[in-house]
XYZ file of C-alpha atoms in Angstrom:
481
model
C 15.904 2.422 -5.533
C 15.384 -1.340 -5.456
C 18.254 -1.972 -3.053
C 16.852 0.655 -0.669
C 13.332 -0.721 -0.878
C 14.424 -4.314 -0.325
C 16.567 -3.209 2.624
C 13.578 -1.428 4.161
C 11.276 -4.392 3.506
C 13.803 -6.751 5.069
C 13.839 -4.558 8.172
C 10.032 -4.592 8.235
C 10.012 -8.387 7.923
C 12.511 -8.760 10.748
C 10.597 -6.369 12.994
C 7.295 -8.051 12.297
C 8.866 -11.467 12.778
C 10.184 -10.303 16.146
C 6.712 -9.371 17.330
C 4.591 -11.844 15.420
C 2.923 -14.943 16.710
C 3.781 -18.444 15.623
C 1.949 -21.443 16.936
C 0.988 -24.686 15.300
C -1.703 -24.929 12.689
C -4.784 -27.077 12.821
C -5.247 -30.234 10.835
C -4.794 -29.997 7.086
C -7.797 -32.331 6.658
C -11.285 -31.002 5.986
C -12.294 -27.529 4.875
C -12.224 -23.928 6.029
C -15.028 -21.360 5.775
C -13.590 -18.566 3.629
C -15.386 -15.239 3.304
C -14.263 -13.335 0.219
C -14.861 -9.593 0.302
C -14.182 -7.986 -3.074
C -14.295 -4.264 -3.823
C -13.629 -2.334 -7.014
C -10.618 -0.079 -7.552
C -11.256 3.285 -9.189
C -8.450 5.333 -10.721
C -8.247 9.084 -10.205
C -7.541 9.520 -13.914
C -9.097 7.233 -16.519
C -6.474 7.609 -19.200
C -7.876 5.398 -21.924
C -11.169 4.191 -23.356
C -10.876 0.672 -21.946
C -10.520 1.940 -18.390
C -13.392 4.373 -18.889
C -15.556 1.566 -20.248
C -14.768 -0.659 -17.271
C -15.600 2.162 -14.859
C -18.965 2.891 -16.477
C -20.023 -0.689 -17.228
C -22.892 -2.408 -15.450
C -21.322 -5.358 -13.676
C -23.700 -8.260 -13.204
C -21.660 -11.135 -11.818
C -18.373 -12.170 -10.284
C -16.608 -15.392 -11.145
C -14.356 -16.953 -8.530
C -11.722 -19.631 -9.092
C -9.984 -21.344 -6.179
C -7.061 -23.667 -6.849
C -4.122 -25.237 -5.084
C -2.127 -28.368 -4.496
C -4.157 -31.469 -3.627
C -7.590 -29.965 -4.337
C -9.995 -29.869 -7.255
C -10.341 -26.396 -8.728
C -13.497 -24.626 -7.556
C -15.232 -22.116 -9.821
C -18.675 -20.508 -9.950
C -20.349 -17.107 -10.236
C -22.145 -14.894 -7.733
C -24.198 -11.725 -8.383
C -22.821 -8.207 -7.954
C -24.613 -5.786 -5.635
C -23.291 -2.228 -5.554
C -19.565 -1.674 -5.085
C -18.967 -4.650 -2.839
C -19.190 -8.379 -3.360
C -19.093 -10.728 -0.393
C -19.638 -14.471 -0.293
C -18.506 -17.459 1.756
C -17.078 -20.746 0.494
C -15.993 -24.012 2.077
C -12.482 -24.551 0.708
C -10.286 -27.639 1.263
C -7.524 -26.973 3.769
C -3.983 -26.520 2.532
C -1.233 -23.981 2.004
C -1.259 -21.150 -0.541
C -4.744 -21.582 -1.911
C -5.040 -19.256 -4.901
C -8.171 -17.097 -5.052
C -8.932 -15.428 -8.400
C -11.956 -13.121 -8.658
C -13.175 -11.650 -11.974
C -16.077 -9.223 -12.415
C -18.097 -9.460 -15.637
C -20.800 -7.601 -17.500
C -23.983 -9.190 -18.834
C -22.120 -10.443 -21.922
C -19.521 -12.261 -19.851
C -16.703 -9.812 -20.606
C -14.157 -9.720 -17.770
C -13.709 -6.059 -16.812
C -12.142 -6.307 -13.341
C -9.761 -8.801 -11.829
C -7.961 -9.479 -8.563
C -6.232 -12.378 -6.850
C -4.494 -13.423 -3.667
C -3.296 -16.448 -1.704
C -4.178 -17.820 1.722
C -3.239 -20.705 4.019
C -6.233 -22.686 5.279
C -6.181 -24.917 8.362
C -9.814 -25.218 9.399
C -10.228 -21.816 11.047
C -12.562 -19.206 9.495
C -10.739 -16.819 7.157
C -11.781 -13.494 5.637
C -9.996 -12.506 2.437
C -10.136 -8.963 1.087
C -9.474 -8.566 -2.634
C -9.418 -5.276 -4.527
C -10.407 -5.770 -8.157
C -8.586 -3.523 -10.618
C -10.128 -2.587 -13.978
C -8.600 -4.356 -16.950
C -7.583 -2.058 -19.774
C -4.505 -0.123 -18.695
C -1.550 -0.185 -21.083
C 2.200 -0.157 -20.575
C 2.112 3.594 -21.315
C -0.362 4.167 -18.462
C 1.825 2.090 -16.180
C 5.080 3.743 -17.228
C 3.616 7.249 -16.933
C 2.765 6.671 -13.264
C 6.203 5.145 -12.632
C 7.994 8.075 -14.267
C 6.021 10.533 -12.127
C 7.004 8.684 -8.968
C 3.383 7.739 -8.213
C 4.320 4.338 -6.846
C 0.963 3.445 -5.280
C -0.972 4.406 -8.421
C 1.661 2.707 -10.575
C 1.115 -0.566 -8.762
C -2.591 -0.657 -9.662
C -2.075 0.563 -13.225
C 0.810 -1.820 -13.916
C -1.076 -4.797 -12.482
C -4.051 -3.777 -14.629
C -1.800 -3.544 -17.680
C -0.303 -6.974 -16.966
C -3.851 -8.364 -16.908
C -4.644 -6.503 -20.139
C -1.798 -8.140 -22.068
C -2.464 -11.633 -20.730
C -0.007 -14.020 -22.401
C 0.900 -11.606 -25.221
C 4.604 -11.626 -26.100
C 5.839 -8.070 -26.675
C 8.092 -5.503 -25.051
C 5.001 -3.516 -24.041
C 3.610 -6.569 -22.249
C 6.980 -7.253 -20.604
C 7.169 -3.618 -19.488
C 3.801 -3.981 -17.763
C 4.871 -7.247 -16.102
C 8.220 -5.924 -14.884
C 6.762 -2.765 -13.376
C 3.799 -4.663 -11.952
C 6.356 -6.730 -10.038
C 8.582 -3.811 -9.057
C 5.685 -1.610 -7.961
C 4.056 -4.449 -5.980
C 7.205 -4.673 -3.871
C 7.874 -0.931 -3.779
C 4.282 -0.102 -2.785
C 4.614 -2.210 0.369
C 7.215 0.282 1.578
C 5.785 3.421 -0.035
C 2.298 2.972 1.392
C 3.214 4.426 4.799
C 0.924 7.461 4.966
C -1.161 7.723 8.120
C -4.940 7.493 7.875
C -5.209 9.043 11.343
C -6.798 5.975 12.889
C -4.493 3.498 14.671
C -7.342 1.090 15.384
C -8.888 0.356 11.978
C -6.882 -2.707 11.017
C -3.484 -3.436 9.503
C -3.605 -3.162 5.723
C -0.550 -1.002 4.952
C 2.863 -0.147 6.328
C 1.307 3.149 7.424
C -1.181 1.227 9.555
C 1.707 -0.654 11.181
C 3.524 2.597 11.966
C 0.318 4.148 13.331
C -0.393 1.145 15.517
C 3.071 1.289 17.073
C 2.721 5.006 17.796
C 5.329 6.126 15.262
C 5.427 9.764 14.226
C 3.576 10.911 11.128
C 6.389 13.372 10.451
C 9.314 11.909 8.551
C 7.455 9.251 6.608
C 9.393 9.850 3.413
C 9.857 6.500 1.627
C 13.020 7.719 -0.075
C 14.540 9.155 3.098
C 12.647 7.858 6.146
C 13.080 9.924 9.295
C 10.086 8.950 11.423
C 10.493 8.005 15.080
C 8.791 5.343 17.184
C 8.408 5.378 20.981
C 10.835 3.440 23.173
C 7.879 2.166 25.178
C 5.306 0.625 22.864
C 1.648 1.641 23.264
C -0.411 -0.770 25.338
C -2.701 -1.341 22.365
C 0.135 -2.227 19.988
C -0.773 -4.966 17.494
C -0.742 -8.504 18.778
C 1.526 -11.116 17.307
C -1.389 -12.731 15.527
C -2.383 -9.437 13.888
C 1.149 -8.853 12.627
C 1.416 -12.369 11.308
C -1.867 -11.849 9.471
C -0.398 -8.694 7.889
C 2.704 -10.581 6.770
C 0.724 -13.442 5.262
C -2.309 -11.602 3.892
C -0.688 -8.365 2.681
C 3.045 -8.791 2.151
C 3.318 -12.384 1.027
C 0.657 -12.292 -1.740
C 2.257 -9.195 -3.285
C 5.674 -10.860 -3.336
C 4.183 -14.047 -4.786
C 2.382 -11.943 -7.387
C 5.622 -10.157 -8.243
C 7.387 -13.468 -8.831
C 4.524 -14.620 -11.065
C 4.778 -11.390 -13.104
C 8.545 -11.738 -13.467
C 8.285 -15.371 -14.553
C 6.496 -14.169 -17.701
C 8.993 -11.488 -18.772
C 10.973 -12.307 -21.927
C 14.755 -12.141 -22.144
C 14.422 -9.447 -24.828
C 12.821 -6.989 -22.369
C 14.335 -3.488 -22.399
C 12.980 -0.105 -21.264
C 14.189 3.351 -20.214
C 12.352 4.931 -17.286
C 12.691 7.581 -14.560
C 13.761 6.232 -11.172
C 11.529 8.035 -8.621
C 13.963 8.458 -5.722
C 16.837 9.993 -7.691
C 14.818 11.315 -10.634
C 17.362 9.940 -13.104
C 16.639 8.118 -16.353
C 17.744 4.496 -16.119
C 17.626 1.425 -18.329
C 16.189 -1.913 -17.268
C 16.555 -5.251 -19.017
C 16.416 -8.957 -18.229
C 19.307 -8.648 -15.784
C 17.040 -6.484 -13.625
C 14.261 -9.070 -13.934
C 16.573 -11.771 -12.593
C 17.831 -9.521 -9.796
C 14.355 -8.508 -8.647
C 13.134 -12.099 -8.797
C 16.080 -13.258 -6.674
C 15.301 -10.605 -4.057
C 11.599 -11.524 -4.029
C 12.400 -15.205 -3.581
C 14.722 -14.368 -0.680
C 12.048 -12.238 1.002
C 9.466 -14.954 0.492
C 11.772 -17.580 1.992
C 12.277 -15.428 5.099
C 8.500 -15.092 5.541
C 7.996 -18.843 5.163
C 10.730 -19.599 7.707
C 9.074 -17.173 10.140
C 5.805 -19.043 9.702
C 7.502 -22.281 10.731
C 8.403 -21.097 14.236
C 6.494 -20.100 17.314
C 7.360 -16.451 17.766
C 4.646 -15.757 20.292
C 5.877 -12.896 22.410
C 4.840 -9.471 23.587
C 7.710 -7.030 24.020
C 5.501 -4.200 25.271
C 4.505 -5.914 28.530
C 7.332 -4.453 30.590
C 9.960 -1.760 30.380
C 12.774 -2.343 30.806
C 12.367 -5.925 29.660
C 15.503 -8.063 29.557
C 15.825 -10.826 27.020
C 16.256 -13.355 29.805
C 12.971 -12.262 31.384
C 11.285 -12.347 27.993
C 12.442 -15.930 27.401
C 11.259 -16.958 30.867
C 7.832 -15.439 30.196
C 7.605 -17.060 26.756
C 8.769 -20.691 27.070
C 7.668 -21.638 23.543
C 9.435 -18.765 21.785
C 11.546 -20.064 18.841
C 10.150 -23.571 19.097
C 9.314 -25.298 15.837
C 5.593 -25.217 15.120
C 5.210 -26.261 11.484
C 7.635 -27.996 9.118
C 5.320 -28.273 6.114
C 6.781 -25.325 4.190
C 10.447 -25.380 5.210
C 11.291 -27.285 2.035
C 9.453 -24.581 0.070
C 11.665 -21.926 1.683
C 14.691 -24.075 0.874
C 13.655 -24.206 -2.791
C 13.054 -20.448 -2.908
C 16.540 -19.797 -1.517
C 18.013 -22.177 -4.076
C 16.100 -20.379 -6.820
C 17.257 -17.012 -5.489
C 20.855 -18.237 -5.727
C 20.338 -19.357 -9.324
C 18.682 -16.074 -10.295
C 21.432 -14.026 -8.653
C 24.150 -15.929 -10.505
C 22.224 -15.617 -13.773
C 21.764 -11.879 -13.179
C 25.486 -11.375 -12.603
C 26.349 -13.364 -15.732
C 23.753 -11.456 -17.768
C 25.053 -8.064 -16.652
C 28.666 -9.095 -17.277
C 27.802 -10.221 -20.800
C 26.142 -6.936 -21.810
C 27.990 -4.987 -24.485
C 25.995 -1.746 -24.586
C 26.740 1.349 -22.513
C 26.145 0.488 -18.846
C 26.303 4.016 -17.432
C 22.535 4.359 -17.081
C 21.677 0.776 -16.075
C 19.281 0.490 -13.127
C 21.230 -2.508 -11.815
C 24.940 -2.564 -12.577
C 28.241 -3.874 -11.252
C 30.257 -0.662 -11.548
C 31.321 -0.695 -7.907
C 32.737 -4.226 -8.054
C 36.034 -5.426 -9.462
C 36.303 -8.670 -11.416
C 37.874 -10.314 -8.389
C 35.036 -9.136 -6.152
C 32.424 -10.384 -8.614
C 34.073 -13.800 -8.862
C 34.311 -13.946 -5.079
C 30.604 -13.124 -4.800
C 29.740 -15.886 -7.275
C 31.779 -18.336 -5.253
C 30.013 -17.395 -2.024
C 26.600 -17.676 -3.700
C 27.470 -21.171 -4.929
C 28.686 -22.106 -1.454
C 25.472 -20.838 0.064
C 23.377 -22.825 -2.403
C 25.386 -25.985 -1.744
C 24.909 -25.586 2.008
C 21.115 -25.678 1.581
C 21.199 -29.406 0.830
C 24.716 -30.558 1.725
C 28.100 -29.742 3.229
C 30.439 -27.001 2.108
C 33.795 -26.043 3.592
C 34.367 -22.381 4.384
C 37.867 -20.947 4.608
C 39.763 -18.312 6.546
C 41.924 -17.284 3.603
C 41.577 -16.665 -0.118
C 44.029 -19.458 -0.899
C 41.637 -21.932 0.752
C 44.315 -23.588 2.811
C 42.743 -22.877 6.220
C 39.309 -24.425 6.767
C 37.230 -22.352 9.167
C 34.445 -24.937 9.359
C 31.809 -26.879 7.450
C 28.327 -25.483 6.850
C 25.350 -27.775 6.204
C 21.805 -26.395 6.545
C 20.033 -29.675 5.764
C 18.865 -30.259 9.336
C 17.552 -26.709 9.587
C 15.212 -27.295 6.658
C 14.183 -30.697 8.001
C 13.157 -28.808 11.119
C 14.780 -28.127 14.472
C 13.699 -26.322 17.637
C 15.864 -23.212 17.738
C 14.892 -22.652 21.375
C 16.965 -25.693 22.361
C 20.093 -24.053 20.989
C 19.801 -20.715 22.794
C 22.256 -19.997 25.601
C 21.047 -19.357 29.124
C 20.478 -15.654 29.769
C 20.996 -13.687 32.949
C 19.102 -10.499 32.244
C 20.530 -9.388 28.927
C 23.773 -11.304 29.410
C 24.044 -14.556 27.420
C 26.049 -17.591 28.440
C 27.585 -20.164 26.129
C 25.730 -22.056 23.414
C 24.708 -25.480 24.771
C 25.295 -27.192 21.406
C 27.631 -25.040 19.290
C 27.407 -27.331 16.241
C 23.666 -26.534 16.091
C 22.691 -30.107 15.270
C 25.398 -30.494 12.645
C 24.875 -27.180 10.881
C 28.359 -25.857 11.778
C 31.099 -28.485 12.211
C 34.816 -29.112 11.682
C 35.825 -25.838 13.306
C 38.729 -25.678 15.744
C 37.485 -25.164 19.323
C 38.944 -22.138 21.042
C 39.364 -20.157 17.822
C 37.201 -17.370 16.462
C 35.446 -19.959 14.284
C 34.051 -21.505 17.473
C 30.583 -20.059 18.280
C 31.563 -20.174 21.971
C 34.913 -18.422 21.474
C 35.489 -16.020 24.372
C 38.692 -14.114 23.740
C 38.409 -11.768 26.736
C 37.293 -14.577 29.108
C 34.265 -12.640 30.374
C 31.923 -15.608 30.119
C 30.133 -14.189 27.070
C 30.790 -15.619 23.595
C 32.359 -12.956 21.395
C 29.500 -13.625 18.969
C 27.213 -11.743 21.345
C 29.459 -8.834 22.259
C 27.519 -5.590 21.792
C 24.393 -7.505 20.735
C 22.129 -7.287 23.778
C 18.416 -6.501 23.787
C 17.324 -3.580 25.944
């Protein structure tokens, strides 16, 4: 299931990146007016006394806590009125400000909790936070997971993770692991249509509605929906999609990583995988694997935020890539370097977690037939080769690594060094000239020192053109129409 979900989420990220809007941020000095709108989550079934007590309690106040790098923590309380709390704060500008909201009764008992992150650059921001009741247990969480109720499981498992706090137990670790897994899975599973394509972008279903995709075929386990070749004229703008990425997707992935960071190495649980309906076992190897995937997804989102991707593909049809580039002269230009090093660190951490996951799984001595994540399909040679490539990729993040054409490592294909990419470089300057959908040669095939020491005129050369048609083989069969 996890591989499928991550594949689908990666596709979503790439599609949203394609249509989303970059652009530089405002000054990091000063403050931003932040309106926090908090509502209360209610569960269809209140399975235990703690949840029932939270649902029936008289809430009197909400405590907010805002924290982040380079700012003093802000905390205070505001009164509760009805089922909605809304207030505005002036918060120091900066990236990934953490907003924690807790609802309390008259005795100061915290009964509901919710949190999210936001980037602040001086512009007004509205943050929507759904507060979940505290009191769910790992059994509540696991029951929803085993029934395939992914959306409900997300809320119950997050609630359970809050319930256990810093408690060290397998029950607490179960809540944390499934809080993380369901946070990520729910992004993909929440694709049902609400029938209104114009009421904002809060779920994957809203995205599909807004792009005119069919309601039929929205099966998360076996998606078969269709989207029109010509996008609706009221398709979401780049800015709206970028807001969805940053305000919906990114906080859930960050929350998943935070949950996984608190899972103990002794974690172990059997559960029913919802897509196949089979009973599987999860342990710390799965924790490491999921955390690596979350870090990779988060890095891709951060990199997207660093570039100007302002473009509207629904203006014309047909619309050649050359015409699109001419109409959008700032597309792929660097707009913000402040978080590229953060993405670099996440990719390095993803490499470490992947290697640790492989080593953990290899070291297991129990029966692996029912493991959620396993290496059954890989030979020892393939696993060792994968480890080697992961290490090479990690090395290339901060330095040079030679890549080879053969297993014996006697034929160097070239040297990869991504350092300059994470310092920041305008990708637009490295695009070839396009004639319609037909690309020419790369103007600087070393890409500012990223790919060097290759032999010109070989298939390691980005401009290699074996059939002499004036198009680098790299682009053959990769045109945009």
